[in-house]
CSV table of C-alpha atoms and ligand atoms in Angstrom, one decimal:
chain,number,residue,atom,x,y,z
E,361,UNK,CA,20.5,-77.6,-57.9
E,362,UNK,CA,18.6,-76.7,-54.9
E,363,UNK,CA,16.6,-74.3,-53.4
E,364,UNK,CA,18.0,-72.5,-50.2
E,365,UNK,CA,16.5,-71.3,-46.8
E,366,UNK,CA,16.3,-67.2,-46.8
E,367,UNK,CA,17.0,-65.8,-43.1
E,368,UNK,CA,13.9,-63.8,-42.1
E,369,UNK,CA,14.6,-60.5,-40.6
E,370,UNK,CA,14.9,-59.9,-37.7
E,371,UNK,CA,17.3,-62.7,-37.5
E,372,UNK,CA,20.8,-61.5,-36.4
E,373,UNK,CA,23.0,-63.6,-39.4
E,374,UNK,CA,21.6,-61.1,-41.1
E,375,UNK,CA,23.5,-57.8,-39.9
E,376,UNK,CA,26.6,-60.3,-40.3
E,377,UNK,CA,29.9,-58.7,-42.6
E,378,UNK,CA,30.2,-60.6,-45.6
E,379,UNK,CA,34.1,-61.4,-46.5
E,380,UNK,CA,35.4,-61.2,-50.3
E,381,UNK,CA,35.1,-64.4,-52.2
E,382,UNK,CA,38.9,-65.4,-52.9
E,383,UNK,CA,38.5,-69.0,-54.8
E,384,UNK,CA,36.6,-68.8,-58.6
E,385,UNK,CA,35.8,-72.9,-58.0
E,386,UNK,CA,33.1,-75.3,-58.7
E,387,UNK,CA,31.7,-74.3,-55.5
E,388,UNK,CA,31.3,-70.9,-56.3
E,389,UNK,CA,29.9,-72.0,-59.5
E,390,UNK,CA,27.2,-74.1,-57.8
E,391,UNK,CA,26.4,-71.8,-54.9
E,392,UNK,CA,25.8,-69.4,-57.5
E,393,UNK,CA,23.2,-71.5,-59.6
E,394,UNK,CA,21.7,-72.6,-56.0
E,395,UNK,CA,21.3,-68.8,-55.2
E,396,UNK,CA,19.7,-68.2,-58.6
E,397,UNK,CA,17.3,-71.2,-58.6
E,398,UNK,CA,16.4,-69.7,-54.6
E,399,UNK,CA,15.6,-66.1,-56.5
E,400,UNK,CA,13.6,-67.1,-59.2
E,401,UNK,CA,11.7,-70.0,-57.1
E,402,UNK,CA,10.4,-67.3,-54.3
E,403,UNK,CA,10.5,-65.1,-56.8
E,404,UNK,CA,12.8,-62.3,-56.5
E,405,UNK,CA,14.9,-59.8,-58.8
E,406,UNK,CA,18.1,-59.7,-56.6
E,407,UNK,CA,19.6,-62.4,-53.7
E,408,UNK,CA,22.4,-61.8,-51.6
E,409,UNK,CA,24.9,-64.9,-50.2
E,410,UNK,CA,24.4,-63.0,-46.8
E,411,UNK,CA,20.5,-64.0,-47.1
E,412,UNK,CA,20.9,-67.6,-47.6
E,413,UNK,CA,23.7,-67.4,-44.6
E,414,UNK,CA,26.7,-67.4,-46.5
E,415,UNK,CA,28.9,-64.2,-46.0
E,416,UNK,CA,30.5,-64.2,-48.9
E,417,UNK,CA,30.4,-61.0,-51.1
E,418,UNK,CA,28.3,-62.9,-53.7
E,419,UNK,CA,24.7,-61.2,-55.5
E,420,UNK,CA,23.0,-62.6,-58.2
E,421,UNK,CA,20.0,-60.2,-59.9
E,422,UNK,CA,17.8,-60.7,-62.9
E,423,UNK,CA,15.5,-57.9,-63.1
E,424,UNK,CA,13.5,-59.2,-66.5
E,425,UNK,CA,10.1,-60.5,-66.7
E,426,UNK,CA,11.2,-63.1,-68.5
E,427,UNK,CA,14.2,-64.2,-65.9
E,428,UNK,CA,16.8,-64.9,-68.8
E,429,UNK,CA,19.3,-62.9,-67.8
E,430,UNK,CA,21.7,-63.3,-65.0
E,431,UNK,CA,23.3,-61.4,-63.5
E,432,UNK,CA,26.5,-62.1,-60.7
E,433,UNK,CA,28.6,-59.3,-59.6
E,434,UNK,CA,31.7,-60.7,-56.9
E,435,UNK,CA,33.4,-58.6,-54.4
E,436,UNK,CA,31.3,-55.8,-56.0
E,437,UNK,CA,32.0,-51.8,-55.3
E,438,UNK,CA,30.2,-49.0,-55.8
E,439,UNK,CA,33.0,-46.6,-58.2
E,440,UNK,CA,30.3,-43.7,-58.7
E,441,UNK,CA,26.8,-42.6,-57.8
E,442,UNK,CA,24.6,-39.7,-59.0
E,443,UNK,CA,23.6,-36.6,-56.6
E,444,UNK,CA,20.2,-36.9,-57.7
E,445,UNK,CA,17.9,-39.5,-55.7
E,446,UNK,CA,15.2,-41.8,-56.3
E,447,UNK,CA,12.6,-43.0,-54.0
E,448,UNK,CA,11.7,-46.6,-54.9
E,449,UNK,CA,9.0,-48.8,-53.4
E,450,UNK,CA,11.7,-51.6,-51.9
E,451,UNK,CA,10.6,-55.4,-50.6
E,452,UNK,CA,13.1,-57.8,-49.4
E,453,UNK,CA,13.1,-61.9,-49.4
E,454,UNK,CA,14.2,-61.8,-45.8
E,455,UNK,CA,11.3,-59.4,-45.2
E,456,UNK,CA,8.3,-61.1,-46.7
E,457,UNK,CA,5.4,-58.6,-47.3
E,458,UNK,CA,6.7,-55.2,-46.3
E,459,UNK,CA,7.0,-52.4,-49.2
E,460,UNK,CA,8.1,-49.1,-48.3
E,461,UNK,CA,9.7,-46.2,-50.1
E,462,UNK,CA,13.5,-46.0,-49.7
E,463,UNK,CA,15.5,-43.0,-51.5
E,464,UNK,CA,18.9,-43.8,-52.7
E,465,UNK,CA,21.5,-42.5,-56.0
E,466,UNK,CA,19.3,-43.0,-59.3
E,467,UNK,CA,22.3,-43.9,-60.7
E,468,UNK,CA,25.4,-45.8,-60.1
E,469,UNK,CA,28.9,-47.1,-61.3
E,470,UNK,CA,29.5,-50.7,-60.1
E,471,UNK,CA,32.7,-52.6,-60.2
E,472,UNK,CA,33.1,-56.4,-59.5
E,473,UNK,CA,34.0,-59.6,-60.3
E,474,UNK,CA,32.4,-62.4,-62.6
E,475,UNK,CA,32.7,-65.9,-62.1
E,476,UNK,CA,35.8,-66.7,-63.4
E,477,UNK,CA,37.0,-63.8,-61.7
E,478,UNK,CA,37.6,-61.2,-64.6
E,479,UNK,CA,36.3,-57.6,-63.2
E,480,UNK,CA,33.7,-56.0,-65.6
E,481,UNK,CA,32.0,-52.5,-65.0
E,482,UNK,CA,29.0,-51.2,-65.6
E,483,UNK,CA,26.3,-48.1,-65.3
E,484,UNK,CA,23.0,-48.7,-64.1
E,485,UNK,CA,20.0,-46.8,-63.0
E,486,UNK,CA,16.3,-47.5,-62.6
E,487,UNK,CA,15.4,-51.1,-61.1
E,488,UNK,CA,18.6,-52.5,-61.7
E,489,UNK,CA,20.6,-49.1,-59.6
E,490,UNK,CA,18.0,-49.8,-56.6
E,491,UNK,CA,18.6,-53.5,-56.4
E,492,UNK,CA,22.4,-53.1,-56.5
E,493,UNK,CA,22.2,-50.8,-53.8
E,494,UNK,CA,19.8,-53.3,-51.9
E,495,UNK,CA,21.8,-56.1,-52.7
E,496,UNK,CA,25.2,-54.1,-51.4
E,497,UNK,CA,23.7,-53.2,-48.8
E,498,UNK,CA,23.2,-57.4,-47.2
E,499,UNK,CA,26.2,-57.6,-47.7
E,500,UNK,CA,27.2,-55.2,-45.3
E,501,UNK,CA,24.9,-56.6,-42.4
E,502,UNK,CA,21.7,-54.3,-43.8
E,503,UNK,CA,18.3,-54.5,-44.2
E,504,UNK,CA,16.3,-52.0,-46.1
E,505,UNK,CA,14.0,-51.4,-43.2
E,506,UNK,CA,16.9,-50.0,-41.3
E,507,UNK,CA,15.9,-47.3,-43.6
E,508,UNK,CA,12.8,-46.5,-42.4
E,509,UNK,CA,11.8,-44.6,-38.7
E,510,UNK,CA,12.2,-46.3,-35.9
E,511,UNK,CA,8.0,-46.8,-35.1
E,512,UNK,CA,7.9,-48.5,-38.5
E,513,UNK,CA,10.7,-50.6,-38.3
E,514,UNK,CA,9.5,-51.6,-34.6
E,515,UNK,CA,6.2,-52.2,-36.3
E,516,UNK,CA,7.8,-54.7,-39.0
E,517,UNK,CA,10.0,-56.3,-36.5
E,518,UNK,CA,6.8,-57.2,-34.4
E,519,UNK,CA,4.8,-58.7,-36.9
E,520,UNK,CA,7.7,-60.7,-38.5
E,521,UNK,CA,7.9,-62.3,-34.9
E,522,UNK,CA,4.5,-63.0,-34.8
E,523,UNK,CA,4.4,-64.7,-37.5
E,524,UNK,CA,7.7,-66.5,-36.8
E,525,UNK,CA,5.9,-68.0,-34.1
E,526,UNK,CA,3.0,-68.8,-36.4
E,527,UNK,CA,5.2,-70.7,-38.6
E,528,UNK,CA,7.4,-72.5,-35.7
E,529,UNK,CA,3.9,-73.6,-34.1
E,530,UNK,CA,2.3,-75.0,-37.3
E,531,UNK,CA,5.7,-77.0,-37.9
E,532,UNK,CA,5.3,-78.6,-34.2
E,533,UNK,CA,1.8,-79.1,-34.8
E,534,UNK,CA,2.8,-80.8,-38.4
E,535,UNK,CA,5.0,-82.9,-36.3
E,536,UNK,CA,2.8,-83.7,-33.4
E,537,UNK,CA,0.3,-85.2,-36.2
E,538,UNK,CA,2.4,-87.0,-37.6
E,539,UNK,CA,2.7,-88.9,-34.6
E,540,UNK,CA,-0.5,-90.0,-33.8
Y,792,LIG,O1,12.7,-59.2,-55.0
Y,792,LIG,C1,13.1,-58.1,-54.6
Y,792,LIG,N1,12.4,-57.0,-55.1
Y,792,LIG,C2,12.9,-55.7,-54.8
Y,792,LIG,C3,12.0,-54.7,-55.1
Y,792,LIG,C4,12.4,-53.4,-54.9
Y,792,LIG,C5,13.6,-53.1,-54.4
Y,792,LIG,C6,14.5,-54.1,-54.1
Y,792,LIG,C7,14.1,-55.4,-54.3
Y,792,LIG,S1,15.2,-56.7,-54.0
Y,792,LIG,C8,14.2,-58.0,-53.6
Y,792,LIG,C9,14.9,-59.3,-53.4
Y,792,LIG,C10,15.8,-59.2,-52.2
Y,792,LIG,O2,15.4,-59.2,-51.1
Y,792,LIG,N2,17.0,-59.0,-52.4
Y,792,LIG,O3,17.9,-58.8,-51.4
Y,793,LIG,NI1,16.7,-58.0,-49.8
């Protein structure tokens, strides 16, 4: 098991296409525990391969409190989704910090694969349709604050660079004292 880096927007691997997974293998299995253990450790209801760099169409969710039940959907597709809309207060792991309200289907059909590669279908709506949708939506190179007006996401994109450099500075500094 082990816990995995999550790119930080605006980093470009993250607007990257993932591909369809093809082999159901052990390393499948284990990038799939790895991407779970990365979700609950930050903690998060939904990761997406494309967020720990691997551009696979791979998503893991567990929307419970309790975080006892997994969820992987593979090579998933959206088969239906509702005309009516719901506006949900949306955060992202690669977007530490920011909430804002995103309207998408309320409800939606999904299609995909498990790990052993069987295809199941389901219905979902509430938490579970927004995080799909979220989820989907990294795998197709998107963020949620692509969503949002331009000043905002200009606004988001600023500060996440500012703190970038926070963080890159206190890791030199980290290093530099651990020199002397
Ligand atoms: O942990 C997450 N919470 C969340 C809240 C509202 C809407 C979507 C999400 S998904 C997010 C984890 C994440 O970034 N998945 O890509
Ligand atoms: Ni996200």
């Amino acid at each position: 098991m082990a816990i995995l880096n999550i790119l930080r927007y605006p980093d470009p691997r993250l607007h990257k296409v993932a591909r369809p997974v093809t082999q159901f293998d052990n390393r499948l299995a284990k990038l799939v525990q790895d991407m779970a253990e990365t979700m609950y450790e930050a903690p998060g209801v939904g990761l997406a391969a494309s967020q720990v760099d691997v551009h696979e169409q791979l998503v893991v969710i567990d929307i419970t409190e309790t975080k006892d039940a997994l969820q992987v959907f593979i090579n998933p597709e959206i088969t239906w989704s509702s005309e009516d809309k719901q506006v949900y207060d949306e955060g992202c792991l690669s977007v530490p910090g920011i909430y804002d309200g995103v309207e998408r289907p309320s409800k939606v059909r999904v299609k995909a694969l498990d790990l052993e590669g069987k295809p199941f279908e389901l219905e979902a709506e509430g938490l579970l349709a927004v995080c799909i949708q979220h989820e989907m939506d990294h795998l197709l190179g998107k963020v949620f604050v692509e969503y949002l007006s331009p000043l905002k996401r200009n606004r988001i994109k600023s500060k996440m660079l500012k703190e970038k450099a926070g963080i890159e500075r206190e890791a030199a500094l980290r290093a530099a004292g651990r020199r002397y």
